Structures are given as structure tokens and as C-alpha cells.
């Protein structure tokens, strides 16, 4: 590829000072770590908020928390987790680190803009956290920020809280656009010699399509945020109907709260796939490496990712079945939502079929990947309940929904995050994460999250509503339901505490972990083939890698080892006695190009 | 092989849990059993597929775990298998979607014979409306909302004049008749949800949304708000009673029409309701209201009266006894009167109205007209009958205007300060100033809540429009709930 | 080859990627062109969603389109003037782009200067329209139609303004005669960007101030609230 030729001839301008190396860095690897650490810190704050929330639900009265504070925690927990942790970590963290390496590029195509993207992200986090300290506190309208309540009295944080929230989101969207531009353009333009689109690992495909979704969907959130900001500060009536608020007539009229919901969910549904698709891609790679087997049905996997991405734009109103929108829309959106289940199901089958007839090494990353399969299937199946409009009617706004989205966004992708960090830590730092702590962390996390969220679905079937500060005095709730809440709270507290094991492992192993070989898992994809571990500035040394095959040549018959890296040509790997059939396989499987 | 074992345990545990769990459907009280059926179908399909995948996963983990000499198979793809899987998955999807859409079609097709009620949500309580005899609702707009007209009905619309207004958090619906719930909000988004009915729908300010159902099982059911609507969201509960047609009609008849509610004011309305009930139901046929001898004890000055019962015991008539005598007359018969009274199955609200009416007949208590004399304040200290009745009146006013949604009387802090030991206490406000909670302060807090916000509370109390008399009553009620007193009392 | 290597890149920092900017890749396009098209896709998404919101909201009874006979934009002369200014700036950029191909440095400078001038005139003209509306009492929150007008023209103007920042850079380089390669590339990108914003402006103009009946007809297809 033309990019690769030029990249080899060019001088590398290596940063020299501490500041340009580690702070104002334009190196994608450093930016990735900056993004990831910021996201993890934000996530730990949100995790703490959830612990406090669970204390109120399960053990009310133990902490002194009033309803306003509870709702503020609910809102901040949700917003931080979805946007500032999951999106930032998958796109800004994993995207930044993996894309150039897996494509064989030296860096992203616009490194300066990439650097700016991180600092805008950090700014957005600071603005969001600042809302804890303004009069009235942070917004308590729920992460969905529905008007009119988000900006009227009666909801906590309807003053400065919501204003800072909206500004923070706008800044984040600018950051995401700058980053997204880099990720997409780099994948399209900066692949190395021989790296066709259909030879890319699925991690890249997942992040690539997710980024396209982000670029097209975040504008919808931006539009809603601008209009809500104007409604709040300048008393326009985009979303605000004629109404009273706590006895006072307000001077709005004609606006539509449902318009906000359409715009918000037009963003909101692709958003969940922005989180899920990178997880899908990454878990495919982890499974195939640790099963020593190519991913089953690579081409179908790529098409499934693209199909899911495209379909994700036409399902949004399944979040609005009981919103008061035109009831006939329910027919359309139920249909599209259930259709999107099919490419998703294909992916699940293919993951399991990859394991079948494999050579399964049950390393910590592999354990997390397997846990992902189970929890994603359970969480995804409950999505089918909610997608089918009539079934959603009794279940909407109950704990069934809370259980579903936690399982499918909070458990499954987070398990992939952990697995991915255990998997790539040796490449990023040159050391292995401690295996024993890894196993303990895994078991507590997997079993804990399952015990929390599986039973929670049944509370939803019972009719227990979500976003309630307290459940005292409701006759239809049996005493045992309150007992389950206590159980969930206790498990959640143990689970939350156990995450410090992971943090400890990361810090401890950075200094004292076993030194890793460059390719400890014996994987095929390019990131493992850098001359230095951790990779140096420019990643590849003088010459960029030349790719001869796809990223999944594991256990190829006739090959001397159970993997053939992407850069290995047939001549190098075929023995003189190779049969014709074996030679064909050794030439490297070439899924036909798009 | 720990992972395979754990997976197996989790899967088996989940299946067992599903069949043994106590947390399942509430007993259904509507026609929407088809929704339950859809949930079961979906559970069956998804459950079987999940089990199949899980079992296969466990099998694969056991059979293909690494061991020396094991080599993985090299098979990039298997198009035939993939297309089979796509086909089977599609069948499963269709198998859930098709019946689901059929049931949904029922859900959005209101039967012609359905009657209607309107549920109006406001932060943080429910109000209801039935069309009057003309069968049609009058129009409404937020700009008409005030203390007298909390539903914002258009006073100039003739169709609305006979609409029945229900301000307490309780709605009756007749059993067995399909009903369309028209939903309206005057402020923010809410959601009307009764788990036993299965249906729910958001209330959206600016539009009228709806759903329909047929109530099938008599009983009293909780209405939950299911759309986060501010700090009081978790406490925005109401009740729906599914009743026999007759009982429903009695209940409905006891509700004021819009026209009546405009002219009367809430408190007067209650007494008027009581009077209407007493006359309409025939109470006054036996119980005189002016002290003259009659077939049954006179209601004039009945509260506080020492009475001998048929079994010889002595009681003092209080509200509890009065109410019991209506609903279960034979429990404590008064000596000297024939035991001929039938039981009346009135609602709490109807009983409230009768109590209010009976009290209003008392010589030294307040007048029946809304423009009440304010000598109530003289009664508010000391333990005379007048003070207790005023305080109890205050209890009614509080419940009518949903004060208890935010203010408890037992000491628990809800959204607003508790009224227990409020009067006579020292209050600290958000601006740092303090004051003793005397009557003037109590009155100000009711009529102008934003003037002084108590520290530690949110400034979310709505302005309420009450008559002098109602405010007096509330003050008396607050005092009755306080063990404190101020100097000079 | 050397001239590519030693150029500082579009990004003001130093990095190897300046080379990537000059070479063909996806669909034979230069990397920066690809990036521009992606940005235009994002901007399209943004404006399409805003315009959809406009059409949806316009179905509610309190709506009062600004081009109704009793409203100020029934007289569109100022808006047409502005439109012609924006057209001229697009033409100027296209002229500059042609001059790049023929290597005519004086021509490039001329084209760029005219483009900038016309753009500024457009922006001033837009602010003039705002002023006229405000003078007649048509504020941001007077009517939802007004709100959308101000917001959409502001957003469009903001995009033009950001483009002007790149224009300043190009002008600076063209004037100093250094880095002709950069001048060539940025002129090409600006031309594309300006054409996009002109086409977008035509659409916005039509939606915001076109014949009220036509707008109402379009809106009726979006009557989803």
C-alpha cells in the first residue's frame, strides 16, 4: 500500500522530553493509556455510587441518604458508565492502542488531533464531576435526562447540574468526533503492505464499525443537548409543553417531550452497539488465540458486525413503546428489533463453534471470554422479551430492564475488558499480570455478576419498578422481594470490593510482574510481531510488516507450529513434503475481498 | 475443569430458580392474560436456545480442553451450517414476533363498548375524572389550573360541567366492563402502572395518551408511577378499586361534578357531599339532624356524647365509633333503639364526608359554609370537642390535598419536614435564620412555602390554594400532632 | 520525495504522518480527503437531524413559519443576497482550486482572497438578518420557528467560521510563498468544504424560509408526534 511505502521512507520524529513523551504525547499507545486510565478512574467513581445506591435499596437507613441524593447518584452512575467509561474505554482506549498496531501502521493518521481528542475527553470528565460541587448538585433526572423534568423544579440538579451535564456531553462529542475521525481514516488509509480489509482481525472490524456508528449517532445527542440547553436557559419550547411546575404556571408551550426521546434514542440505541461491537470483535480474537483455532466463519462475522451496525439505526423506538408515541410505530420497531437478533445470534454460534474442535487453553483471558458468552446470551435473550412490544408493556420501567441492560452492557462487555487487559497487558507493558490474582478476580466477578443480575429479572416480572428510592409500603411486593434486594446488595458490595484486586494486579505487575516474551500467547495478528515489547515509537522499526495471510492461521495442517503469523509467507512455512492440499491451506486462507 | 462445572451449576441453578422462584407474575386482574402467555412463549423459546448453547458450551469445554498431543481442527467456515443456523434462528424469531404482534394489535384496538376514565398525574399524586351523564369529557388546559381547579378543566366548556372530579388518590372501575384509560399530565412525564393489570402507559404533558383493559377481579390495587418524575416519584402511589357496577355507581355519585367543585371549595364540598349522601341514602329518614327525637340517635352534637349501649356498657362517641356504626351497625347498638339499621358498604371517602357533615351539625363547631368564622383559633388550644374536630378536619384537608405525600405525622422524614412535634419547635432555614414554629409560621409555610425553606429540605413544595378555614384546620391538626407548646400557652 | 518528508503536516505538531496525507488509499483518495468526507458525513447527520426536528416540531399548533406573509422572512431579499455571496465564495474557491492545478500562484491568491471576502460578507449578511428579526421583536424564544431559525443559521455560520480558520492558514502560507504543497492541499479541501456548506445553506434556506405551504407539506410526512 502506498501509505506503507512512504511510512518506511520517512524520518521518525521521536519525542524527547518527559512532557512530550508521557503527557502531551501524540503517540497512539500513550493516548490509549491516558484514555484508559481516565476511564477506569471515572468508572471506579461510578462503581462507588452504585454501591451507595444499592445500600439505599437493600439496606435503607444504614446510610443517611435522601431521595434527591439517590436520584443524583442514579443519574451520574448511569451517565459515567455508559459514556465516560465504556465508550471512552473501547474507542479511545482499545481503539487507539490496537488499530495502528493491528493494521501495521506507525500511528494514527492525525496524531495531533488524536492528542486533542484525549484532552477534550478529560475536560468533559472534569466538567461532569464539577457538577457534584455546584449549587443544587448534579442532575437527578436519570441518565436519559428526559424533559420536562430534567429542567424543572422537583428534580434535583435542575439548575446548574443539568447545564454542566449538557456542556460536558457536548465536549465529549467533540472529543469522540476527533478520535473517531482518526480511527476510521487510519483503518481505511494506513494499512500496511498486504493488509486488505478482509485480513484485519475482528477487533479492528468491531471498533471500526462502532466508530462509524459513533460519528453518525452522536450528532443526535448533540442536537438534543443544544435544544434542551436553550429550553433551560433561554426558555425556548423545543421540548417543553404548556405546563405547571409545583403549582406555578411556566411560560413554555407547544414543545414535545417525545421529540427529545426520539432524538435521544436515535443516538442511544447505536450507543449500546458502540459499546457492544468492539467487545464482539475483541472477544472473537481472544477466543481464537486461546483455542488455537481460527475464528469460525470470519466473513460472516464481518457481515454480522456491519449488519448489526446498520440495523442499529432503525430500532431506537423500542425504548419508547410506552412513551405515548404513535402506538402503530410499535409494530415496525418490534420487527426491526427482533431482526437485529439474527446477526447477533450468528456471532454467538460462531464463538461457540470456534471453541468446538479447538485446543482450549483455559487461561484467564479465555475464562473471561467464556463468561462473556454465557452472560451475553442471557442478557441478549432478555432483550428479545423487551423488543417484542407487547411483552415490553408490563416489563418496561421495571427491574427487568435494569437487569437486561446491566447484563448486556455492564457485565458482558466488562468481562471482555478484563479479558482483553489480561490478554494484551504483556504487549503493553512487557510483563504478565499475576495469574493467581487473575483467577480469583475472575471467579468473584463472573459468579458475582451472575448472582446479582439473573434473579433481578424476576423482580421485574413481579412488577417492581425501577428508579425507586424506597419500596416500603407497597402491598403487592412480598417480603421476600425485599430479602432479594438485601442479597443483591451484599453480593454487589463484595463484587465492587473485589475489583480492587484487579487494580492492584495492574499496578503490582507493572513493577513486579513476570517479564513477558514478545508473543506469550503465540498469536498471529500483527500487534504481537513488533520488534520491541512494549512497542517503541513508530512501532515497527525501519520496515513495516508485510502481510501474507489473514489473522487466524492457527493449527494449520502441515505447519511446523500451531500458528502461522500474518507476516509469514508460504515459502517460509511449507515443508518440502507438504501435500498439495496442505500447500493450499498454508498459502493463507483468503476470504474473498470486499 | 472448574469453568465447565461452574457453568453447569449456574445453568442448572438458573433453570431451578426459574421454576421455584417466588418472584413471578402478580395475580392477574385484567383481560391481559395474553401478555402473560406471550411472556411464557418467549421464555420457552429463549430458554431452550440458551440451554442448548450453554450445554454445547459445557460439552465443548470438557471435550476440547487442552492436553498434550491435541491439535485443533482447521476449518475456516462451514457455509451450510451457517445458513441452517440463520434459518432456524429466523424461525425462532418469527415464532415470537408473530403472536406478539397479534396480541399487540389487540392492545391498540379499543373495543367499541369501552367506557372511559381519565387519570391525571401531577407531582406527586393522582387525580381522576369520569365523564358525566353526557358521556363526554370537557376540554382542559394547564392554564386553567388553580387551587379550585387542579385538573385544569375548561370552565367554559359545557361538556365538562358534569364531569366527576376525583381528587383523592383512589379510583373505582366497574368489574367486567372494558375501559379506556385516558392519560394526561399537568407537569412532567409520569406513567400509570398497575402490575395486576399488566398494561401501562406514560402520561405526557401536552398530549393525551391511552391504553385499555377489562378489569376482571374485584379488589384494591396499587397504582405505581413508572416514569421518573422527580424526588417524589417513588412515593406517587394511588389505588384502583375494581368493584361491582352498583358499588361503582354509588361511589361515582358521591363525587362532585366539576360545576359543583368550582362553587364549593374542597372543604365545603366534603360537607356537601356528606349531606347529599345522608339525604340520598336515606340516613336522615331515621337520624334527625336537629336534635328532635327520631327512630335513630340524632346526629346533632353526636361527637363526644356519652352513650349507653344495648349491652349496658358506656362509650363516648368518637369518629371511629361513628364510622363503625355505619359499616357494621350491629356491633355496638345503642340502648333504646330498635336494631333495624342495615350495613352500608361506603368507601373511606364517603365515610369522611358523612363524618364531616355530622360534625358540621355541632352547635360549637365551625359552620357549614366555606367562608368560615375564624373563631376556630380559640378552639385550637385546650382539649375541647371543637379543637379535636378542627384538628380532625385538618387531617381530612391534609389527605384531600395530598400533604401526607410529603409530610408524615409519625416522625419519619419523607420529602418535607414531619409534622410530629413541628409546632413549637425551633426551625432552621436554608438562609441560616431560625424561628419558633408558631401558628403564623405554619400558615406562611402553607400559603407561601418558598418564603422560608427549612434547612436540609428541597424547595419543592407547591403553592396550594386553600380557604382560611382549611388553613385553620391544618394548623390545628399540626398542633394536635405536637407535644411541644410555645410560651404563653 | 524529499519535499514530502520535510513538510510540516496539516497538524501543527511534528509527525511522520505528513506523508500519509499525500498519498492515495481508500478509493484512490488522499487520506485528508477521506477524513474530510467523514467530517462532512458527521455534519450532514447533525443538520439532517436538526432539520427533521424542525419539521416534526412544525406540526404543533403554535408554529408560525417565518416566511408567512405576516412574518419578516416573507421578504427574502437579504437572504437571497447572502446566498449569492456564499455562491460567489464557492466559485472563488473553485477558481482557486483550478489555479492550483495550473500552478498560477497569483491566481491562487486572488481566488483565496475573494473567497474569504465573500464569506465574511455572507456572515455579516446573516447577522444583519438576525438584527432585522430582533428589531421587529422576533426573538429566539418568541416562537419555535424563530428558535430553529437562529439555531440553524448559527450552527451553519459556526461551521463556516471554523472553515475560515483554515482559510487564514492557507492565506498565510500562500502570501508568504512557502509550502506550496500545503496551499494546494488545503485549498482543495476548503473548496470541497465550502461547496458542501453552500449546498447545505440552500437546503436550510428552503426549509427555514421557503414557501410555507411546501414546508407544511414536507412536515406532514414527519408528523410523528
XYZ file of C-alpha atoms in Angstrom, chain A residues 158-396:
239
model
C -32.329 21.027 37.503
C -30.273 24.187 37.743
C -26.503 24.102 37.346
C -26.430 20.330 37.411
C -28.171 19.797 34.111
C -26.336 22.689 32.488
C -22.932 21.242 33.297
C -24.101 17.797 32.249
C -25.126 19.093 28.819
C -21.914 21.048 28.357
C -19.877 18.017 29.344
C -21.708 15.866 26.821
C -21.126 18.409 24.056
C -17.395 18.499 24.832
C -17.295 14.695 24.897
C -18.958 14.578 21.487
C -16.272 16.861 20.067
C -13.637 14.563 21.556
C -15.337 11.478 20.154
C -15.540 13.043 16.700
C -11.855 13.914 16.692
C -10.922 10.436 17.818
C -13.420 8.763 15.562
C -12.076 10.554 12.544
C -8.680 9.090 13.307
C -9.843 5.538 13.853
C -11.898 5.320 10.676
C -9.390 7.086 8.448
C -6.493 5.054 9.765
C -8.271 1.772 9.059
C -9.147 2.928 5.560
C -5.862 4.554 4.652
C -2.989 3.301 6.718
C -2.933 -0.454 6.448
C 0.451 -1.961 5.730
C 1.640 -3.981 2.703
C -0.722 -6.830 2.010
C -3.213 -5.935 4.704
C -6.566 -5.984 2.944
C -9.754 -5.180 4.842
C -10.627 -8.867 4.945
C -7.332 -9.776 6.553
C -7.930 -7.474 9.500
C -8.596 -9.051 12.895
C -12.185 -8.776 14.103
C -11.109 -6.442 16.911
C -10.440 -3.849 14.253
C -13.715 -4.522 12.468
C -15.668 -4.188 15.670
C -14.059 -0.910 16.669
C -14.167 0.384 13.076
C -17.911 -0.119 12.640
C -18.573 1.110 16.171
C -16.709 4.302 15.354
C -18.800 4.869 12.236
C -21.872 4.459 14.416
C -20.447 6.973 16.883
C -19.715 9.539 14.197
C -23.254 9.353 12.843
C -25.199 8.896 16.089
C -23.549 11.361 18.468
C -24.897 14.322 16.473
C -28.380 13.281 17.605
C -27.301 13.643 21.226
C -25.655 16.937 20.388
C -28.842 18.217 18.792
C -30.930 17.219 21.839
C -28.403 18.724 24.218
C -28.373 22.061 22.372
C -32.150 22.237 22.281
C -32.518 21.263 25.933
C -29.900 23.823 26.896
C -31.838 26.516 25.040
C -35.098 25.403 26.675
C -33.427 25.662 30.061
C -31.508 28.895 29.671
C -33.446 30.909 27.113
C -36.945 29.494 27.579
C -37.447 28.219 24.073
C -40.058 25.474 23.717
C -38.400 22.706 21.755
C -39.315 20.044 24.271
C -41.353 21.969 26.840
C -45.139 21.874 26.604
C -47.539 24.173 28.373
C -47.344 23.032 31.981
C -47.379 23.898 35.621
C -44.477 23.050 37.863
C -45.155 22.564 41.542
C -48.155 24.824 41.332
C -46.589 27.557 39.207
C -47.562 28.113 35.590
C -44.480 28.069 33.357
C -44.119 30.165 30.237
C -43.427 27.342 27.804
C -45.832 25.924 25.258
C -46.075 23.583 22.311
C -42.876 21.666 22.815
C -42.784 17.893 22.728
C -41.065 15.717 25.315
C -41.455 12.829 22.902
C -39.352 14.662 20.296
C -36.498 14.581 22.799
C -36.975 10.886 23.299
C -36.845 10.201 19.563
C -33.636 12.190 19.205
C -32.083 10.770 22.354
C -32.757 7.170 21.457
C -31.740 7.659 17.849
C -28.380 8.233 19.497
C -28.987 5.927 22.436
C -29.519 2.711 20.619
C -26.479 2.904 18.344
C -24.632 3.890 21.522
C -25.160 0.469 23.033
C -23.758 -1.094 19.896
C -20.837 1.308 20.061
C -20.111 -0.462 23.331
C -21.036 -3.952 22.161
C -19.378 -4.185 18.738
C -15.805 -3.629 19.948
C -16.488 -6.194 22.649
C -17.691 -8.647 19.996
C -14.596 -8.098 17.889
C -12.169 -8.351 20.762
C -13.716 -11.463 22.235
C -13.504 -13.170 18.841
C -9.769 -12.610 18.832
C -9.265 -13.722 22.410
C -11.231 -16.918 21.825
C -9.412 -17.808 18.683
C -5.945 -17.223 20.136
C -6.576 -19.239 23.258
C -8.419 -22.009 21.430
C -5.598 -22.223 18.878
C -8.283 -22.180 16.224
C -9.338 -19.733 13.565
C -12.494 -17.794 14.270
C -15.325 -19.775 12.726
C -16.935 -18.029 9.766
C -14.801 -14.886 9.617
C -16.597 -13.429 6.618
C -19.989 -13.991 8.205
C -18.664 -12.399 11.388
C -17.653 -9.299 9.459
C -21.018 -9.108 7.757
C -22.773 -9.606 11.043
C -20.888 -6.658 12.545
C -21.774 -4.476 9.567
C -25.411 -5.639 9.576
C -25.787 -5.039 13.301
C -24.281 -1.600 12.852
C -26.632 -0.675 10.052
C -29.739 -2.114 11.695
C -28.928 -0.355 14.948
C -30.173 2.879 13.380
C -33.701 1.611 12.811
C -34.595 0.101 16.153
C -34.472 3.077 18.511
C -38.121 3.400 19.419
C -38.128 0.072 21.223
C -37.076 2.270 24.130
C -40.315 4.199 23.653
C -43.046 1.584 23.435
C -44.886 3.063 26.439
C -43.840 6.647 25.850
C -47.139 7.787 24.380
C -45.762 7.848 20.840
C -47.987 6.732 17.986
C -48.871 3.151 19.001
C -48.587 1.877 15.440
C -44.860 2.539 15.477
C -44.672 -0.391 17.862
C -45.256 -2.840 15.037
C -42.352 -1.508 12.976
C -39.829 -1.260 15.738
C -40.646 -4.642 17.241
C -39.979 -6.164 13.852
C -36.656 -4.434 13.252
C -35.539 -5.129 16.798
C -36.195 -8.824 16.510
C -34.491 -8.907 13.136
C -31.303 -7.487 14.631
C -31.232 -10.537 16.882
C -30.361 -12.730 13.941
C -26.882 -11.431 13.043
C -26.222 -11.257 16.761
C -27.195 -14.892 17.157
C -24.845 -15.824 14.288
C -21.996 -14.310 16.219
C -22.831 -16.311 19.315
C -22.980 -19.552 17.348
C -19.676 -18.756 15.703
C -17.951 -18.105 19.002
C -19.059 -21.434 20.326
C -18.225 -23.151 17.050
C -14.738 -21.687 17.284
C -14.284 -23.457 20.596
C -15.631 -26.689 19.158
C -12.843 -28.923 17.915
C -10.333 -26.456 19.241
C -7.406 -26.897 21.599
C -8.692 -24.911 24.544
C -6.192 -23.241 26.864
C -8.192 -22.033 29.854
C -6.075 -19.006 30.579
C -7.519 -16.024 32.428
C -8.381 -14.179 29.197
C -10.097 -17.295 27.909
C -12.091 -17.680 31.097
C -13.359 -14.128 30.760
C -14.274 -14.788 27.133
C -16.259 -17.877 28.075
C -18.021 -15.978 30.843
C -18.839 -13.335 28.263
C -20.563 -15.908 26.065
C -22.853 -17.077 28.839
C -23.720 -13.658 30.210
C -24.162 -12.127 26.786
C -26.538 -14.905 25.750
C -28.628 -14.490 28.902
C -28.653 -10.707 28.630
C -29.306 -10.772 24.924
C -32.208 -13.180 25.290
C -33.953 -10.899 27.745
C -33.581 -8.239 25.095
C -35.916 -10.333 22.976
C -38.546 -10.030 25.692
C -38.223 -6.274 25.725
C -38.008 -5.933 21.962
C -41.316 -7.676 21.410
C -43.596 -4.716 22.019
C -46.446 -6.356 23.884
C -44.097 -8.221 26.195
C -42.351 -4.930 26.910
C -45.550 -3.331 28.163
C -45.605 -4.874 31.635
C -41.813 -5.123 31.880
C -40.819 -1.641 30.832
